[in-house]
Amino acid sequence: MGDCETRQGAYQDSLMNLESLRKSLVRQEDTIIFSLIERSNYPINSLLYDRQSSASFFHCFLKESEAVHAKAGRYTSLEENAFFPDDLPPPLLPPPKQEPALHPSGACININEKILDLYMKTLLPLIAAKGDDGNYAATAANDLACLQALSRRIHFGKFVAEVKFRDAPQDYTPAIRAKDREALMKLLTFESVEEMIKKRVEKKAMVFGQDVQLQENESTGKYKVKPEVVSQLYGEWVMPLTKIVQVEYLLRRLD
Ligand SMILES: C=C(O[C@@H]1C=C(C(=O)O)C=C[C@H]1O)C(=O)O
């Protein structure tokens, strides 16, 4: 059994219902949007990501940050997934005593490599201006915050899938046994929920990303991160990846 299969669940069973998980996803939207706004304060600063010898400075920053977080026990929680999960130091503090809320083989799913690649190649150029202002430390810290928030949200699909399975095992079991990804995707998709989320994150990006004026009706109409980019991010990337995590989790649910 791999390390990740023995991890504890930070999620209590009483919170394992679709309504409470969706509430958590709504709160995570705030964290994601604020982290994108913070990152957009800086230009791309590509020197951070240039490969020096084998790894970029940002690669080292991420890896070493995760080592510190691992010592504090971050990755003993099923809600957290490291970008560099191999060779992490053990936690120095005892893990929370809770029943694992996920099926052990699904708990190991980790699509952070894909998330990191999309963040670097697709998202950064959409939210950060071209150029270099030399603020590498702040830029790297903000990248870390964005990546952790996105990774947490996307891997939260494991909990959503678990609850959907528990609510209707009779619907999911045949598709799982047939390894029918398409059927699983159809079962777990709620298009109306997705449409609502896209509209809500766009609105949140408008509210969070405006300069607040003391006088009413003084809105400059300028936003720190383009609201349509946040909606696009959710529609084309965050929600599809969350659903991929859900499908992968369900495929292992009866192992
Ligand atoms: C997460 C869920 O499953 C699917 C994925 C969604 C998402 O990533 O936000 C939203 C609706 C569903 O199509 C859910 O049902 O809440």
Short mmCIF file of C-alpha atoms and ligand atoms in Angstrom, two decimals:
data_model
loop_
_atom_site.label_atom_id
_atom_site.label_comp_id
_atom_site.label_asym_id
_atom_site.label_seq_id
_atom_site.Cartn_x
_atom_site.Cartn_y
_atom_site.Cartn_z
CA MET A 1 0.00 0.00 0.00
CA GLY A 2 1.50 3.34 -1.03
CA ASP A 3 1.85 6.23 1.38
CA CYS A 4 -1.09 8.09 -0.02
CA GLU A 5 -3.38 5.13 0.62
CA THR A 6 -2.80 5.35 4.34
CA ARG A 7 -3.54 9.05 4.57
CA GLN A 8 -6.17 10.28 6.98
CA GLY A 9 -9.27 12.16 5.89
CA ALA A 10 -9.61 15.68 7.16
CA TYR A 11 -13.20 15.46 6.05
CA GLN A 12 -15.66 14.34 8.69
CA ASP A 13 -18.38 12.00 7.62
CA SER A 14 -21.02 14.51 8.71
CA LEU A 15 -19.73 16.88 5.99
CA MET A 16 -19.85 14.21 3.31
CA ASN A 17 -22.94 15.35 1.47
CA LEU A 18 -23.23 17.12 -1.86
CA GLU A 19 -24.62 20.34 -0.37
CA SER A 20 -21.77 20.80 2.06
CA LEU A 21 -19.12 19.89 -0.54
CA ARG A 22 -20.61 22.37 -2.99
CA LYS A 23 -20.50 25.05 -0.29
CA SER A 24 -16.81 24.34 0.13
CA LEU A 25 -16.31 24.65 -3.64
CA VAL A 26 -18.03 28.05 -3.52
CA ARG A 27 -15.67 29.23 -0.76
CA GLN A 28 -12.69 27.92 -2.68
CA GLU A 29 -13.72 30.16 -5.60
CA ASP A 30 -12.93 33.17 -3.40
CA THR A 31 -9.46 31.84 -2.58
CA ILE A 32 -8.73 31.07 -6.23
CA ILE A 33 -9.90 34.46 -7.51
CA PHE A 34 -8.00 36.40 -4.83
CA SER A 35 -4.84 34.43 -5.53
CA LEU A 36 -5.13 35.19 -9.26
CA ILE A 37 -5.65 38.87 -8.47
CA GLU A 38 -2.51 38.85 -6.30
CA ARG A 39 -0.46 37.13 -9.02
CA SER A 40 -1.67 39.65 -11.60
CA ASN A 41 0.15 42.39 -9.65
CA TYR A 42 3.36 41.13 -11.22
CA PRO A 43 4.43 40.59 -14.81
CA ILE A 44 5.30 37.12 -16.02
CA ASN A 45 8.92 37.34 -14.73
CA SER A 46 9.97 34.43 -16.88
CA LEU A 47 13.50 34.24 -15.42
CA LEU A 48 11.88 32.35 -12.54
CA TYR A 49 10.82 29.55 -14.83
CA ASP A 50 13.89 29.30 -17.05
CA ARG A 51 15.68 26.03 -16.60
CA GLN A 52 19.12 26.76 -15.15
CA SER A 53 20.78 23.36 -15.23
CA SER A 54 18.07 20.75 -14.81
CA ALA A 55 15.37 22.58 -12.87
CA SER A 56 14.09 26.15 -12.80
CA PHE A 57 14.26 28.30 -9.69
CA PHE A 58 10.48 28.01 -9.41
CA HIS A 59 10.70 24.21 -9.53
CA CYS A 60 13.10 24.30 -6.54
CA PHE A 61 10.94 26.87 -4.74
CA LEU A 62 7.85 24.68 -5.12
CA LYS A 63 9.65 21.51 -4.10
CA GLU A 64 11.29 23.04 -1.04
CA SER A 65 8.06 24.79 0.02
CA GLU A 66 6.27 21.47 -0.16
CA ALA A 67 8.96 19.86 2.02
CA VAL A 68 8.30 22.44 4.75
CA HIS A 69 4.54 21.98 4.41
CA ALA A 70 4.97 18.20 4.58
CA LYS A 71 6.81 18.53 7.90
CA ALA A 72 3.80 20.42 9.24
CA GLY A 73 1.58 17.56 8.06
CA ARG A 74 -0.09 19.21 5.08
CA TYR A 75 -0.11 16.07 2.95
CA THR A 76 -1.46 13.79 5.66
CA SER A 77 -4.78 15.38 4.73
CA LEU A 78 -6.65 13.77 1.85
CA GLU A 79 -7.61 17.25 0.67
CA GLU A 80 -4.02 18.13 -0.21
CA ASN A 81 -1.90 16.77 -3.02
CA ALA A 82 1.74 17.66 -3.55
CA PHE A 83 3.20 18.70 -6.91
CA PHE A 84 6.31 16.71 -6.02
CA PRO A 85 4.94 13.86 -3.92
CA ASP A 86 8.05 11.68 -4.04
CA ASP A 87 10.57 11.86 -1.21
CA LEU A 88 8.63 14.29 0.97
CA PRO A 89 9.84 14.41 4.58
CA PRO A 90 7.54 12.82 7.19
CA PRO A 91 5.25 15.01 9.30
CA LEU A 92 6.66 16.22 12.61
CA LEU A 93 3.21 16.66 14.12
CA PRO A 94 0.65 13.87 14.64
CA PRO A 95 -2.06 13.62 11.94
CA PRO A 96 -5.70 14.42 12.80
CA LYS A 97 -7.53 11.36 14.10
CA GLN A 98 -10.31 10.85 11.61
CA GLU A 99 -11.72 8.03 9.58
CA PRO A 100 -10.53 8.17 5.97
CA ALA A 101 -13.44 9.59 3.99
CA LEU A 102 -12.24 8.29 0.63
CA HIS A 103 -11.68 4.89 -0.92
CA PRO A 104 -7.91 4.20 -0.54
CA SER A 105 -7.06 3.66 -4.22
CA GLY A 106 -8.92 6.81 -5.30
CA ALA A 107 -7.12 8.83 -2.63
CA CYS A 108 -3.87 8.43 -4.62
CA ILE A 109 -5.08 10.22 -7.75
CA ASN A 110 -2.84 13.19 -8.45
CA ILE A 111 -3.10 15.26 -11.65
CA ASN A 112 -0.85 18.09 -10.48
CA GLU A 113 1.57 17.62 -13.36
CA LYS A 114 -1.22 18.56 -15.75
CA ILE A 115 -2.31 21.46 -13.52
CA LEU A 116 1.24 22.84 -13.37
CA ASP A 117 1.65 22.58 -17.13
CA LEU A 118 -1.66 24.34 -17.84
CA TYR A 119 -0.92 27.02 -15.27
CA MET A 120 2.44 27.84 -16.82
CA LYS A 121 1.49 27.61 -20.47
CA THR A 122 -2.11 28.77 -20.54
CA LEU A 123 -3.17 30.64 -17.43
CA LEU A 124 -0.13 32.77 -16.59
CA PRO A 125 -0.05 34.53 -19.98
CA LEU A 126 -3.75 35.35 -19.52
CA ILE A 127 -3.43 36.99 -16.10
CA ALA A 128 0.11 38.44 -16.02
CA ALA A 129 1.45 41.18 -18.28
CA LYS A 130 4.52 40.57 -20.41
CA GLY A 131 7.79 41.70 -18.85
CA ASP A 132 10.07 41.41 -15.86
CA ASP A 133 10.05 43.67 -12.77
CA GLY A 134 12.55 41.63 -10.74
CA ASN A 135 10.08 40.78 -7.96
CA TYR A 136 10.86 37.08 -8.11
CA ALA A 137 10.24 36.14 -4.47
CA ALA A 138 6.76 37.68 -4.38
CA THR A 139 5.94 36.24 -7.79
CA ALA A 140 6.97 32.72 -6.76
CA ALA A 141 5.01 32.97 -3.50
CA ASN A 142 1.92 34.02 -5.44
CA ASP A 143 2.35 31.21 -7.96
CA LEU A 144 2.51 28.77 -5.07
CA ALA A 145 -0.74 30.17 -3.63
CA CYS A 146 -2.52 29.95 -7.01
CA LEU A 147 -1.32 26.40 -7.67
CA GLN A 148 -2.25 25.13 -4.22
CA ALA A 149 -5.73 26.67 -4.43
CA LEU A 150 -6.35 25.27 -7.92
CA SER A 151 -4.98 21.84 -7.04
CA ARG A 152 -7.11 21.61 -3.90
CA ARG A 153 -10.25 22.57 -5.80
CA ILE A 154 -9.65 20.19 -8.66
CA HIS A 155 -8.78 17.22 -6.44
CA PHE A 156 -11.85 17.97 -4.35
CA GLY A 157 -13.59 16.05 -7.11
CA LYS A 158 -12.62 12.89 -5.17
CA PHE A 159 -14.95 13.85 -2.30
CA VAL A 160 -17.71 14.91 -4.70
CA ALA A 161 -17.42 11.57 -6.53
CA GLU A 162 -17.48 9.61 -3.28
CA VAL A 163 -20.70 11.32 -2.23
CA LYS A 164 -22.30 10.89 -5.64
CA PHE A 165 -21.44 7.19 -5.50
CA ARG A 166 -22.79 6.78 -1.96
CA ASP A 167 -26.01 8.55 -2.98
CA ALA A 168 -26.67 6.28 -5.98
CA PRO A 169 -24.46 3.16 -6.04
CA GLN A 170 -27.02 1.39 -8.23
CA ASP A 171 -26.53 4.01 -10.98
CA TYR A 172 -22.73 4.13 -10.85
CA THR A 173 -21.87 0.44 -10.30
CA PRO A 174 -22.65 -0.87 -13.83
CA ALA A 175 -20.63 1.94 -15.47
CA ILE A 176 -17.72 1.36 -13.07
CA ARG A 177 -17.72 -2.39 -13.76
CA ALA A 178 -17.85 -1.72 -17.52
CA LYS A 179 -15.02 0.87 -17.13
CA ASP A 180 -17.25 3.19 -19.15
CA ARG A 181 -15.71 6.64 -18.73
CA GLU A 182 -18.26 8.31 -20.96
CA ALA A 183 -21.22 6.94 -19.00
CA LEU A 184 -19.62 8.00 -15.71
CA MET A 185 -18.98 11.49 -17.06
CA LYS A 186 -22.62 11.77 -18.06
CA LEU A 187 -23.87 10.54 -14.68
CA LEU A 188 -21.80 12.99 -12.65
CA THR A 189 -22.31 16.06 -14.84
CA PHE A 190 -24.84 18.74 -13.90
CA GLU A 191 -24.80 21.29 -16.69
CA SER A 192 -27.06 23.78 -14.91
CA VAL A 193 -24.70 23.78 -11.89
CA GLU A 194 -21.73 24.40 -14.18
CA GLU A 195 -23.47 27.32 -15.95
CA MET A 196 -24.28 28.90 -12.59
CA ILE A 197 -20.68 28.51 -11.42
CA LYS A 198 -19.31 30.20 -14.56
CA LYS A 199 -21.63 33.17 -14.04
CA ARG A 200 -20.88 33.39 -10.33
CA VAL A 201 -17.08 33.35 -10.70
CA GLU A 202 -17.31 36.04 -13.38
CA LYS A 203 -19.38 38.18 -11.02
CA LYS A 204 -17.01 37.52 -8.12
CA ALA A 205 -14.04 38.56 -10.28
CA MET A 206 -15.87 41.86 -10.96
CA VAL A 207 -16.64 42.47 -7.28
CA PHE A 208 -13.25 41.38 -5.87
CA GLY A 209 -11.19 42.93 -8.65
CA GLN A 210 -12.45 46.50 -8.69
CA ASP A 211 -10.95 49.50 -6.96
CA VAL A 212 -13.41 50.39 -4.25
CA GLN A 213 -14.45 54.05 -4.37
CA LEU A 214 -16.00 55.97 -1.49
CA GLN A 215 -18.43 57.77 -3.78
CA GLU A 216 -21.16 55.71 -5.34
CA ASN A 217 -21.23 55.31 -9.13
CA GLU A 218 -17.53 55.99 -9.41
CA SER A 219 -16.64 52.56 -10.69
CA THR A 220 -13.73 52.76 -13.12
CA GLY A 221 -14.98 49.68 -14.95
CA LYS A 222 -11.46 48.25 -14.73
CA TYR A 223 -10.83 44.88 -13.12
CA LYS A 224 -7.57 43.44 -11.79
CA VAL A 225 -8.17 40.12 -13.53
CA LYS A 226 -10.50 40.02 -16.52
CA PRO A 227 -13.80 38.51 -15.27
CA GLU A 228 -14.28 36.65 -18.56
CA VAL A 229 -10.87 35.01 -18.12
CA VAL A 230 -11.98 33.61 -14.73
CA SER A 231 -15.18 32.28 -16.27
CA GLN A 232 -13.17 30.78 -19.14
CA LEU A 233 -10.72 29.26 -16.66
CA TYR A 234 -13.56 27.51 -14.85
CA GLY A 235 -15.44 26.44 -17.97
CA GLU A 236 -12.50 25.15 -19.99
CA TRP A 237 -10.18 23.96 -17.32
CA VAL A 238 -11.10 23.86 -13.60
CA MET A 239 -14.44 22.09 -13.98
CA PRO A 240 -13.33 19.67 -16.73
CA LEU A 241 -10.31 18.67 -14.62
CA THR A 242 -12.47 18.27 -11.50
CA LYS A 243 -14.66 15.94 -13.55
CA ILE A 244 -11.66 13.96 -14.79
CA VAL A 245 -10.66 13.47 -11.13
CA GLN A 246 -14.23 12.33 -10.39
CA VAL A 247 -14.21 9.79 -13.24
CA GLU A 248 -10.76 8.45 -12.25
CA TYR A 249 -11.90 8.15 -8.64
CA LEU A 250 -15.09 6.30 -9.56
CA LEU A 251 -13.19 3.87 -11.79
CA ARG A 252 -11.24 2.76 -8.70
CA ARG A 253 -14.19 2.90 -6.31
CA LEU A 254 -14.92 -0.84 -6.36
CA ASP A 255 -11.29 -2.05 -6.28
C1 LIG B 1 -18.46 19.19 -8.73
C2 LIG B 1 -19.57 18.69 -9.24
O1 LIG B 1 -19.62 17.85 -10.39
C3 LIG B 1 -19.58 18.37 -11.69
C4 LIG B 1 -18.48 19.35 -11.77
C5 LIG B 1 -18.71 20.61 -11.38
C6 LIG B 1 -17.57 21.50 -10.95
O2 LIG B 1 -16.41 21.15 -11.15
O3 LIG B 1 -17.84 22.54 -10.33
C7 LIG B 1 -20.00 21.10 -11.33
C8 LIG B 1 -21.06 20.34 -11.65
C9 LIG B 1 -20.93 18.97 -12.09
O4 LIG B 1 -21.12 18.93 -13.48
C10 LIG B 1 -20.88 18.96 -8.66
O5 LIG B 1 -21.83 18.29 -9.03
O6 LIG B 1 -20.95 19.87 -7.81
#
